[in-house]
Coordinates of C-alpha atoms and ligand atoms in Angstrom, one line a residue:
X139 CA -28.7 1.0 16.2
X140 CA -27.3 -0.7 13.3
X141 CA -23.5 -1.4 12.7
X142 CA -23.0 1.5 11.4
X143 CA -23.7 4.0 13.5
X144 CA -22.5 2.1 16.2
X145 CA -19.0 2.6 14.6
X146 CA -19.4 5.9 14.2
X147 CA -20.4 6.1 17.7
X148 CA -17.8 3.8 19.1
X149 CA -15.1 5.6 16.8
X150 CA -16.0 9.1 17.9
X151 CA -15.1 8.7 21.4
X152 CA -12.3 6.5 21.4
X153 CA -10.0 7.7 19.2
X154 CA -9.4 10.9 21.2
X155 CA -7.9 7.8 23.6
X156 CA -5.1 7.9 21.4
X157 CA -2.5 10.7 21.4
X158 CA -0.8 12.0 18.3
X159 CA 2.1 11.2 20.2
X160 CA 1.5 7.8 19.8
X161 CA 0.8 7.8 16.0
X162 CA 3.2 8.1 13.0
X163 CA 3.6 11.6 12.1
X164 CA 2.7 12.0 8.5
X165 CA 1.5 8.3 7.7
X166 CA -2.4 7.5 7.9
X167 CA -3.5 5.0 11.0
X168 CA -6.6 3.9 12.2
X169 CA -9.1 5.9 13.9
X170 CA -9.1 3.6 16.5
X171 CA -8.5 -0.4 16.3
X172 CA -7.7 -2.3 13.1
X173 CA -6.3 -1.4 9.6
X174 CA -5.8 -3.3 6.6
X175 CA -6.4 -2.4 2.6
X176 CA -6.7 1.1 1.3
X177 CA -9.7 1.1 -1.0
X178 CA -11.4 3.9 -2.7
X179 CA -8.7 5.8 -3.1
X180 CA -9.9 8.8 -5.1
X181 CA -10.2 12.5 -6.0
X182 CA -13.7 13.9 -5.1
X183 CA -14.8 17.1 -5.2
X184 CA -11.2 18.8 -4.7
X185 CA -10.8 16.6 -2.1
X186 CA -8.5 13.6 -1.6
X187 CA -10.4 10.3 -0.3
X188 CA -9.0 7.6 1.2
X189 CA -11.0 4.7 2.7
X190 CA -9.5 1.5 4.6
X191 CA -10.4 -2.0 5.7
X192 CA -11.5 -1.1 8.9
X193 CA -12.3 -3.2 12.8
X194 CA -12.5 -0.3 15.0
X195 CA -13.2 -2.6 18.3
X196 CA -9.9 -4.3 18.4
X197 CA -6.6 -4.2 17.2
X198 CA -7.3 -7.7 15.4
X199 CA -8.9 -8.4 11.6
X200 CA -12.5 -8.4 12.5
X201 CA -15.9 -8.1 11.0
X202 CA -14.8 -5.4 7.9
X203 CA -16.3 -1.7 8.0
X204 CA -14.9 1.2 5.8
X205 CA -13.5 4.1 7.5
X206 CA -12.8 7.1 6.0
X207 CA -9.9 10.3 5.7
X208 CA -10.1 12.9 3.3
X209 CA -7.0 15.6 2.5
X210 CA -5.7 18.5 0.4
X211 CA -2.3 17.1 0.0
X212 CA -1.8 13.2 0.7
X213 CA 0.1 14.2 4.0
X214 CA -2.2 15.8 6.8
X215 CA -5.4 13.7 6.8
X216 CA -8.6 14.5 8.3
X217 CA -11.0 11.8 10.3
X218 CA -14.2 10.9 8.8
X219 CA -17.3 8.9 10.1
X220 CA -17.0 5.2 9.3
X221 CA -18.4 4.9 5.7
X222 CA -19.7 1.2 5.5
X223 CA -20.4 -1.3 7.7
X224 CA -22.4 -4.8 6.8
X225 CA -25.9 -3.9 7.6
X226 CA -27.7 -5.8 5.0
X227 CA -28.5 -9.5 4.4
X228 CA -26.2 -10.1 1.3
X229 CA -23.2 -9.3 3.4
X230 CA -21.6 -10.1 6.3
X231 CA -18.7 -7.7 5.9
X232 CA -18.0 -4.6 3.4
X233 CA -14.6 -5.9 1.7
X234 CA -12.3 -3.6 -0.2
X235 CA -13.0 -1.9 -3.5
X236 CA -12.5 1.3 -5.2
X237 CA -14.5 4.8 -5.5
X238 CA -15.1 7.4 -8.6
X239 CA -16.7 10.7 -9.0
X240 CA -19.9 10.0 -11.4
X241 CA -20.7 12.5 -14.4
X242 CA -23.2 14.0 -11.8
X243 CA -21.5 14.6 -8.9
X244 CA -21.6 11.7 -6.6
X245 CA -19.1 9.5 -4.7
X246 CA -19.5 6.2 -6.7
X247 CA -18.2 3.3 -4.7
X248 CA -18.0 -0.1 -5.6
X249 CA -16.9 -3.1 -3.0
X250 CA -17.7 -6.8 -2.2
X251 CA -20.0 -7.5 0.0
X252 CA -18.7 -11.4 1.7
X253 CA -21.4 -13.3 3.5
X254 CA -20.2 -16.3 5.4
X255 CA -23.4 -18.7 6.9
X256 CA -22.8 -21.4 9.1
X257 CA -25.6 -23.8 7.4
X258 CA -27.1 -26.4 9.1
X259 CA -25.6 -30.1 8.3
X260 CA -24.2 -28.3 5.2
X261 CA -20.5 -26.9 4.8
X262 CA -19.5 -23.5 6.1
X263 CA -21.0 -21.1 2.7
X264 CA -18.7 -18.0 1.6
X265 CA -20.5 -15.8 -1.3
X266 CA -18.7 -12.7 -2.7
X267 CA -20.3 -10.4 -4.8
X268 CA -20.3 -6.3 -5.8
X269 CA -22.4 -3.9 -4.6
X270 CA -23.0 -0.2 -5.1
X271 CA -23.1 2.7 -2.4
X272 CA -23.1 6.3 -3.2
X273 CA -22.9 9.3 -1.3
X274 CA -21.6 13.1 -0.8
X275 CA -18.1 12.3 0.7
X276 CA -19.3 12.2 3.8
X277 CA -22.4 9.7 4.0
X278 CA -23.0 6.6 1.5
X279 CA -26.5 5.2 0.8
X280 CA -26.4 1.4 -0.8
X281 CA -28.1 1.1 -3.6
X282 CA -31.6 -0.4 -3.4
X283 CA -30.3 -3.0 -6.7
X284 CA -27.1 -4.4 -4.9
X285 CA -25.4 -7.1 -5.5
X286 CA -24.4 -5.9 -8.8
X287 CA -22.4 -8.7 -10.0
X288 CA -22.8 -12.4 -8.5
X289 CA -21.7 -15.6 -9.2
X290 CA -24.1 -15.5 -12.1
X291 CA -21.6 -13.3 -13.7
X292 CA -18.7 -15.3 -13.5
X293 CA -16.9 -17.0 -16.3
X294 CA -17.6 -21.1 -16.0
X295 CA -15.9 -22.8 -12.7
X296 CA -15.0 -19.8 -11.1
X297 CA -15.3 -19.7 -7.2
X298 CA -18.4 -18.6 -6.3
X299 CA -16.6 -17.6 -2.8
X300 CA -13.1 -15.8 -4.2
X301 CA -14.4 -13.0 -6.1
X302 CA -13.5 -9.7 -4.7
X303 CA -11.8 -6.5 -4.9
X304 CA -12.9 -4.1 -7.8
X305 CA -11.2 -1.5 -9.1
X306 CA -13.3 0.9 -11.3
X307 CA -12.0 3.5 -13.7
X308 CA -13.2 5.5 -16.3
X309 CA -12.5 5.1 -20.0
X310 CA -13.8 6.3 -23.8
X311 CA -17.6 7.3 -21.9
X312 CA -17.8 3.7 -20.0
X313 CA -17.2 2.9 -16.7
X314 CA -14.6 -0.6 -16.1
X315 CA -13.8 -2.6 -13.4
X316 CA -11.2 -5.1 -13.2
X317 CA -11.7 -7.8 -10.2
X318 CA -9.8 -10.8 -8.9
X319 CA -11.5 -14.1 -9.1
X320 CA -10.5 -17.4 -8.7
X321 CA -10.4 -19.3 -11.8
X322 CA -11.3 -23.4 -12.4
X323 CA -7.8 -24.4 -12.5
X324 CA -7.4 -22.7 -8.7
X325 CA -5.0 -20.1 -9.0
X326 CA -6.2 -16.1 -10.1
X327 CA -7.7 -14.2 -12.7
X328 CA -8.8 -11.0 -13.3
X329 CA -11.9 -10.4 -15.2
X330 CA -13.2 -7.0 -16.6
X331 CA -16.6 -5.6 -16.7
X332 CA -18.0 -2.8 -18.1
X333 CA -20.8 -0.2 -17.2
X334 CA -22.7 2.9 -19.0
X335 CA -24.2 4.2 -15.9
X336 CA -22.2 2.9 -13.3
X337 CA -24.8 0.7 -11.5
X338 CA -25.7 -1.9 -14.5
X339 CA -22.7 -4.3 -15.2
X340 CA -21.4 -6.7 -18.3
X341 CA -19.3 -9.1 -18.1
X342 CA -16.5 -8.7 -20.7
X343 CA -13.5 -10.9 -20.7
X344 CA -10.8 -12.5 -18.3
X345 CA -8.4 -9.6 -18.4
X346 CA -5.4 -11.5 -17.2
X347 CA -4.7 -14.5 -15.2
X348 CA -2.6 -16.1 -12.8
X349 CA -2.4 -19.6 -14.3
X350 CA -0.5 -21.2 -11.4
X351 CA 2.7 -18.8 -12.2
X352 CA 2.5 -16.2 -9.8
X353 CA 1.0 -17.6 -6.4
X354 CA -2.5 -18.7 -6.2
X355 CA -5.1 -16.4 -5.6
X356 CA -5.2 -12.7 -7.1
X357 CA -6.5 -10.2 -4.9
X358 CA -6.8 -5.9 -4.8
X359 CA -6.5 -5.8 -8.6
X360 CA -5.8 -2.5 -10.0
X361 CA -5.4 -1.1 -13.9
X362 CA -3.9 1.7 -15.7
X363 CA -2.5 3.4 -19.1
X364 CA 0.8 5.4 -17.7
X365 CA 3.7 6.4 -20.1
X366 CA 2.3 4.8 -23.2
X367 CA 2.0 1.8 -21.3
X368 CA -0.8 -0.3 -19.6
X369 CA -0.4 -1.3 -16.1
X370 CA -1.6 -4.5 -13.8
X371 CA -1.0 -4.7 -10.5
X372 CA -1.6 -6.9 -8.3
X373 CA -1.6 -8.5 -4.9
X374 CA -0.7 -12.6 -5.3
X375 CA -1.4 -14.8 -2.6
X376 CA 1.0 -17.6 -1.6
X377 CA 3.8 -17.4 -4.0
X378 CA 7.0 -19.1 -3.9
X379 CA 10.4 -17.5 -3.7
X380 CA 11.9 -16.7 -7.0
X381 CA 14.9 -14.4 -5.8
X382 CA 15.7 -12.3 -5.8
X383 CA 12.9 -10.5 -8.0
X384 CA 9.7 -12.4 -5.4
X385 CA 10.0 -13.9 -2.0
X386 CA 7.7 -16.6 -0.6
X387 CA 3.8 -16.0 0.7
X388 CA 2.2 -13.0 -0.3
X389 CA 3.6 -10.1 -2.9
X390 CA 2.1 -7.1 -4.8
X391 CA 3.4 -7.6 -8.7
X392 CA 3.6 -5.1 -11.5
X393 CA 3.0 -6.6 -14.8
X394 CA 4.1 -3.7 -17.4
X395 CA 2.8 -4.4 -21.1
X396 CA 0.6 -3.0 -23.6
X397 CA -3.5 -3.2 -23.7
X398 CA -5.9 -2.2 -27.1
X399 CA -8.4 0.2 -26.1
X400 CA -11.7 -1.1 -26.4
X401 CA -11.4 -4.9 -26.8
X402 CA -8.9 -5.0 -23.8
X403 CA -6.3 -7.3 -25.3
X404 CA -3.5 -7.5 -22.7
X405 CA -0.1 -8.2 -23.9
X406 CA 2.5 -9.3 -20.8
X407 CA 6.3 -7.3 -21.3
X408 CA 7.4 -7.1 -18.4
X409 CA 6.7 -8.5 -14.6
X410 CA 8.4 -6.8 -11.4
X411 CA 7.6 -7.0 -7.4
X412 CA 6.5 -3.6 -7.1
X413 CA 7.9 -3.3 -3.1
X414 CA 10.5 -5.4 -1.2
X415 CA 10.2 -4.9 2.0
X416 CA 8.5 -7.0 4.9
X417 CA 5.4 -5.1 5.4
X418 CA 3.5 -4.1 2.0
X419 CA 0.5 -5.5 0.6
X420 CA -2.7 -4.7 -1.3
X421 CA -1.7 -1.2 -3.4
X422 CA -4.4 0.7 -5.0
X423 CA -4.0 3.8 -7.2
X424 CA -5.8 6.8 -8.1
X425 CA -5.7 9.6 -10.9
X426 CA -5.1 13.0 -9.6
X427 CA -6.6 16.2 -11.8
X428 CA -3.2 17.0 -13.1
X429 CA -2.4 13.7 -14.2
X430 CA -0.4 12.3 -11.3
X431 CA -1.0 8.5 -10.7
X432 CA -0.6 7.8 -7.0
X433 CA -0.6 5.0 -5.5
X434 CA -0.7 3.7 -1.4
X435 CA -0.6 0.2 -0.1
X436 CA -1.0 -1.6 3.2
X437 CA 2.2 -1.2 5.3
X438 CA 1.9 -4.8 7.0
X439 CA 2.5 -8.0 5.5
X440 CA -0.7 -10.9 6.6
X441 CA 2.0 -13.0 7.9
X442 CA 3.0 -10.9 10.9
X443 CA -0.9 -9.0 11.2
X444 CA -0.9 -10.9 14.8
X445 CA 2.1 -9.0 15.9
X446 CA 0.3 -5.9 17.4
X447 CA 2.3 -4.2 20.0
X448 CA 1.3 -4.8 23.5
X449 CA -1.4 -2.5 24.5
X450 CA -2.0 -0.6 21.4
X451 CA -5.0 1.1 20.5
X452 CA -4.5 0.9 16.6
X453 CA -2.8 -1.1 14.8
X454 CA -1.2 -0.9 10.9
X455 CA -0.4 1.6 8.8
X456 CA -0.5 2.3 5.1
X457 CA 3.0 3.6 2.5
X458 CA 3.6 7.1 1.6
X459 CA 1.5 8.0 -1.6
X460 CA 3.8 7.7 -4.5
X461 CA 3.9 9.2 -7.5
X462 CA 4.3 6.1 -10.2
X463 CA 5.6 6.8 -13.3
X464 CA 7.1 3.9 -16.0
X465 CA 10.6 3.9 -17.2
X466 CA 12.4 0.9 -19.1
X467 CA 9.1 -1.1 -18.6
X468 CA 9.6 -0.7 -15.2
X469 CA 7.4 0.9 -12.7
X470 CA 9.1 3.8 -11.2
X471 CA 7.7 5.3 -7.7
X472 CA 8.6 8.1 -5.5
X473 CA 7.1 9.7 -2.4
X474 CA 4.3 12.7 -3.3
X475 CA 5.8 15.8 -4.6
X476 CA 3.6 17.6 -1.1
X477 CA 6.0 15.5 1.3
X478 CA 8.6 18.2 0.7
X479 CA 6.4 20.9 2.2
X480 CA 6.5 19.5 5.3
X481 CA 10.8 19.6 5.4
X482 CA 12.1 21.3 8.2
X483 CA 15.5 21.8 10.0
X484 CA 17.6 21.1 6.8
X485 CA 21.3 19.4 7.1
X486 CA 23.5 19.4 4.4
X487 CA 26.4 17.6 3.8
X488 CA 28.7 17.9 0.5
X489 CA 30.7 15.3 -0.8
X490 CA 31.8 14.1 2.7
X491 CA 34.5 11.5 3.0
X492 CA 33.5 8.2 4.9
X493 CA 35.9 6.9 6.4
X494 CA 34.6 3.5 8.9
X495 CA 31.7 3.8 10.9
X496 CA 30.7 7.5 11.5
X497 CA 27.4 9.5 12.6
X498 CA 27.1 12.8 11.6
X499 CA 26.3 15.6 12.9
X500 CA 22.5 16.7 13.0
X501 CA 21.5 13.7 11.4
X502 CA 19.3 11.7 13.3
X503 CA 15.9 11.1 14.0
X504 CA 12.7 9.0 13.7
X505 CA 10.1 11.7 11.4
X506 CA 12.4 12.4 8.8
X507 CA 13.1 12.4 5.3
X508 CA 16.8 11.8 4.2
X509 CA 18.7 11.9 1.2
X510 CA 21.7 10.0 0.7
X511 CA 24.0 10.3 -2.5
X512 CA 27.1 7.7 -2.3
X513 CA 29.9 8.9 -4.7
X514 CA 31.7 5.3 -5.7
X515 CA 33.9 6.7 -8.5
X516 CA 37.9 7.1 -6.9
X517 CA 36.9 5.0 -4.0
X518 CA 37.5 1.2 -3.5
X519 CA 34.4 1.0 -1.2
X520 CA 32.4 -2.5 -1.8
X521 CA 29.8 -2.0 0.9
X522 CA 28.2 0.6 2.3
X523 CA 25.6 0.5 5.3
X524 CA 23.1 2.7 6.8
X525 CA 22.0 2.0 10.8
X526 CA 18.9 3.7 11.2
X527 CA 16.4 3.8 14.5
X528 CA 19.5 3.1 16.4
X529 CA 20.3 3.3 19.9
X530 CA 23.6 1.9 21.6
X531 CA 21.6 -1.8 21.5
X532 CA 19.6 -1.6 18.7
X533 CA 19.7 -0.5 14.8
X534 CA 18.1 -1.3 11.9
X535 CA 20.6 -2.0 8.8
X536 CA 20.3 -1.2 5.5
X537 CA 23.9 -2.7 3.6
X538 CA 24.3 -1.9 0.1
X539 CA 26.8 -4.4 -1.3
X540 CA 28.8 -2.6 -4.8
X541 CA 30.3 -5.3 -6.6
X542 CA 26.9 -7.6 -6.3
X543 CA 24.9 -4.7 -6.4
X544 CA 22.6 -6.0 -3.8
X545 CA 20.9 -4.3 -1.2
X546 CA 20.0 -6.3 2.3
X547 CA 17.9 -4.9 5.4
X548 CA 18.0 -6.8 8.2
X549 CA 16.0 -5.7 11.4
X550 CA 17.0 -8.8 13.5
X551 CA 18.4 -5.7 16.1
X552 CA 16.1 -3.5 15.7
X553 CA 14.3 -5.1 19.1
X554 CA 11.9 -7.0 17.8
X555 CA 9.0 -8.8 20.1
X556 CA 8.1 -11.2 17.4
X557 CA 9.2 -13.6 15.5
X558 CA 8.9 -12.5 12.0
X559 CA 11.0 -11.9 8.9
X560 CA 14.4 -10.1 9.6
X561 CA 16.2 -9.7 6.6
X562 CA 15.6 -9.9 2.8
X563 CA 17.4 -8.9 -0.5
X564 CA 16.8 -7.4 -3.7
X565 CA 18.7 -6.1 -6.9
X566 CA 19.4 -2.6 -7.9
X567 CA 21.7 -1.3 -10.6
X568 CA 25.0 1.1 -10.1
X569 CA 24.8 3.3 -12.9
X570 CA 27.5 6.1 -13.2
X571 CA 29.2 5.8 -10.2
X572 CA 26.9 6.7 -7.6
X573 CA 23.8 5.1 -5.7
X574 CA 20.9 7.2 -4.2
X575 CA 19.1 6.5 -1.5
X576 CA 16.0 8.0 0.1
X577 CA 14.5 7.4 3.6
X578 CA 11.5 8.0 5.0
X579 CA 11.6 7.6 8.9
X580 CA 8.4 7.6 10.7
X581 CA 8.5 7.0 14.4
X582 CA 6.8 3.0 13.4
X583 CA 8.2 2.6 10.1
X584 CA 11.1 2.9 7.4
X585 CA 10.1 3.6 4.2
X586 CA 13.7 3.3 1.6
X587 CA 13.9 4.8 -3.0
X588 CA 17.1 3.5 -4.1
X589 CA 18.0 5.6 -7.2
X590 CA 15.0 8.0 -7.5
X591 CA 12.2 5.3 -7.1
X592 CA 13.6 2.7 -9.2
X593 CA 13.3 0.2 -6.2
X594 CA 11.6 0.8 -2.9
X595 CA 11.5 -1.2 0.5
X596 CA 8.9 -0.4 3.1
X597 CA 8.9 -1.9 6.7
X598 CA 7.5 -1.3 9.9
X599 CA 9.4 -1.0 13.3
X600 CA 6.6 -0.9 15.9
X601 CA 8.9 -2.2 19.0
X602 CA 12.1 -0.2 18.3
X603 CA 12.1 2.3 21.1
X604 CA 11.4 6.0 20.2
X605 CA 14.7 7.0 21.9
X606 CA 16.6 5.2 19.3
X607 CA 17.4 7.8 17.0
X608 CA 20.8 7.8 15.9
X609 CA 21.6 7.1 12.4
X610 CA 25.3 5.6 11.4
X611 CA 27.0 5.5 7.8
X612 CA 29.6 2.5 7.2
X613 CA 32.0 2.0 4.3
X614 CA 34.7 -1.1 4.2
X615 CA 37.1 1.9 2.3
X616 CA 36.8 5.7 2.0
X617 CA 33.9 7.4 0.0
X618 CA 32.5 10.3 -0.6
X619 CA 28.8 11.1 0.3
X620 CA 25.9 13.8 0.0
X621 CA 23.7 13.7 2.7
X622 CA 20.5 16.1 3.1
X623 CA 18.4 15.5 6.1
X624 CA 14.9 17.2 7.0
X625 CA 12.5 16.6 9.6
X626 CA 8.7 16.1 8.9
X627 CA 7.0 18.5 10.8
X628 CA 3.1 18.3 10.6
Ligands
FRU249 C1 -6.6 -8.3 1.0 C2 -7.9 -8.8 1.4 C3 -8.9 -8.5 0.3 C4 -10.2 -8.4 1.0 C5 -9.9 -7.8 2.3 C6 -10.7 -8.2 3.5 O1 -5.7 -7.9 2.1 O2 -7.9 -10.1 1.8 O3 -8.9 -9.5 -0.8 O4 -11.2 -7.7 0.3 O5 -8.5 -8.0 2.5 O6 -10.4 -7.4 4.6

């Protein structure tokens, strides 16, 4: 049996183990074991794809597999057989990449294969290169000519061991990929390749790089046209804090600008963190037929990935799909348009008048999605706070300060196990007199749009006890507020 199919087997009877219960509600999470990067995210065949960095034997990083949903509508997803697992001598594990419907019909995946050797009397050897698999969207043959691209493809002192990640798209009857490397002056790049058939690569050009600015390595590179403008992002490894736009380790940037079709000249105009919450890392987008791009990360940070629950049998999950738009040069993102299909149990509340600490009636809950609309104009009110998840112990807070117009979530009470990152800032702007705020809740995680998508916070909340549901608002003076609450029912 090779690793494969012992996945598939391994996958098939464990993860009836785990109730739906026990899972979030409308958020995708591993079959069974471990989650990290969503790669070949992609529309095949009038279905929707999404693959993941997958260890289905423990709830730990481990030797990396593909595994494999598929839906109609980003929001109920349906279990696959594992796709790839490292069953051939140039790799010791499938890393992440992208996927693509070919001009005949097939699923067209592209990822890095990493082989790690322990050789004798010589140093530990890392090699990444690309390889090829195709299949029906269900099953994925390798093709016989992999790797694709090696280090022979590589610009001049680039790491032979940091080159991973590629995203391919189609573009003027060529295929592209953009993938991170690490460049001779050790910090990212990302360099672009091009393809008539899909299978035979060129090198073209370094596409953008990192030159010691934004962190050190690049990695889960991704690149689009979108509102008359051409979009990087990005996942930068080991940054330092520049608040409040970046915080320290690892952060997924936007970098907004313009790019000539053709010779792929990149022009920088503008550079955002495109999520600041805790837990978000490694976003990758797709087209949809009509036009939509969507895009889905990792909804764990690397710096708490050893904080699994006790006694779980999966571990992380990845965002809400967003629907990204650009606006001022900045990237906009909101939760797919299908979420709202799934509403139930509305609760409406019109211009309601704050006054202290207060919990409403009918709103509460941990699947929900919630609408908050905070009316500043006649009110003196400088701070505002949301408590979500909470219990008579424990709450989650979310404290939107209206003179700095800053916005701080702090999950030091939300009864955390670990030791991990409680509380972190960022900037949003109070236009005309009112901020809006959206929330996701879903039982493991919190998911916040401030001011339709113009800033978004994810964060998960895997020890904060089911039972605490309660959700308080908080003003310092009166205000008036619009509150619409819905439960996601699946
Ligand atoms: C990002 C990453 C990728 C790599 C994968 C391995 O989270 O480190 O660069 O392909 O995870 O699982």
């Amino acid at each position: 049996m090779n690793r494969l199919e012992r996945a598939r087997e391994y996958e098939q009877t464990h993860k009836e183990e785990i109730s739906e219960k026990d899972r979030p509600v409308y958020h995708v999470s591993p079959a069974t074991g471990w989650m990290n990067d969503p790669n070949g995210f992609s529309f095949y065949q009038g279905k929707i794809h999404l693959f993941y960095q997958y260890y289905p034997y423990a709830t730990k990083w481990g030797t990396m597999h593909w595994g494999h949903y598929v839906s109609d509508d980003f929001i109920r997803w349906a279990f696959m057989p594992a796709a790839l697992a490292p069953d051939e001598e140039y790799e010791s594990g499938c890393y992440s990449g992208s996927a693509i419907e070919t001009e005949d019909g097939k699923h067209l995946i592209m990822y890095t294969a990493h082989l790690e050797k322990e050789a004798e009397a010589a140093p530990h050897m890392i090699r990444e290169t690309q390889c090829i698999a195709l299949g029906d969207g269900r099953d994925y043959v390798k093709y016989k000519g992999n790797p694709v691209l090696t280090s022979a493809d590589l610009p001049e002192g680039s790491s032979k061991a940091d080159f991973r990640d590629p995203k391919i798209w189609r573009e003027n009857g060529k295929y592209y990929a953009v993938i991170a490397s690490m460049a001779a002056d050790q910090s990212g790049q990302l360099l672009l390749y091009s393809s008539d058939d899909g299978l035979s690569w060129q090198y073209e050009k370094v596409l953008e790089a990192c030159r010691n600015e934004y962190g050190e390595m690049w990695e889960c590179p991704d690149f689009f046209r979108l509102d008359g403008k051409a979009v990087v992002i990005v996942s930068p490894m080991h940054m330092r804090e520049k608040k409040p736009e970046f915080h320290s380790g690892h952060n997924v940037i936007a970098i907004v600008g313009s790019c000539s079709e053709r010779t792929f000249d990149f022009v920088r105009e503008n550079i955002q963190n495109v999520d600041y919450g805790f837990d978000f890392y490694a976003a990758q987008t797709m087209e949809m037929p009509d036009g939509r791009r969507v895009m889905t990360a990792w909804m764990q940070s690397w710096a708490a990935s050893n904080c699994q629950p006790l006694h779980a049998k999966w571990f992380c999950m990845m965002t809400i799909p967003r629907e990204l738009s650009v606006r001022n040069g900045r990237i906009i993102q909101n939760p797919v348009r299908e979420l709202k299909k799934y509403r139930k149990n509305k609760v409406v509340y019109k211009g309601y008048n704050l006054v202290g600490t207060e919990e409403l009636d009918g709103i509460c809950g941990r699947s929900a999605d919630i609408e908050v609309t905070v009316r500043t104009e006649a009110s003196e009110c400088t701070e505002f706070k949301m408590l979500l998840a909470a219990d008579d112990n424990i709450c989650t807070e979310i404290l939107c300060n209206l003179e700095s117009e800053m916005i701080t979530v702090d999950r030091s009470c939300s009864g955390l196990r670990h030791d991990i990152v409680r509380r972190r800032q960022f900037k949003f702007n109070k236009a005309d007199d009112i901020v809006k705020f959206r929330v996701l809740l879903d039982r493991f995680s919190v998911e916040l749009f401030v001011n339709d998508g113009e800033q978004a916070f994810s964060m998960c909340l895997y020890d904060t006890p089911q039972s605490a549901e309660r959700i308080f608002f908080a003003s310092d003076k009166p205000v008036k507020l619009d509150v619409e609450k819905y439960d996601i029912c699946i």
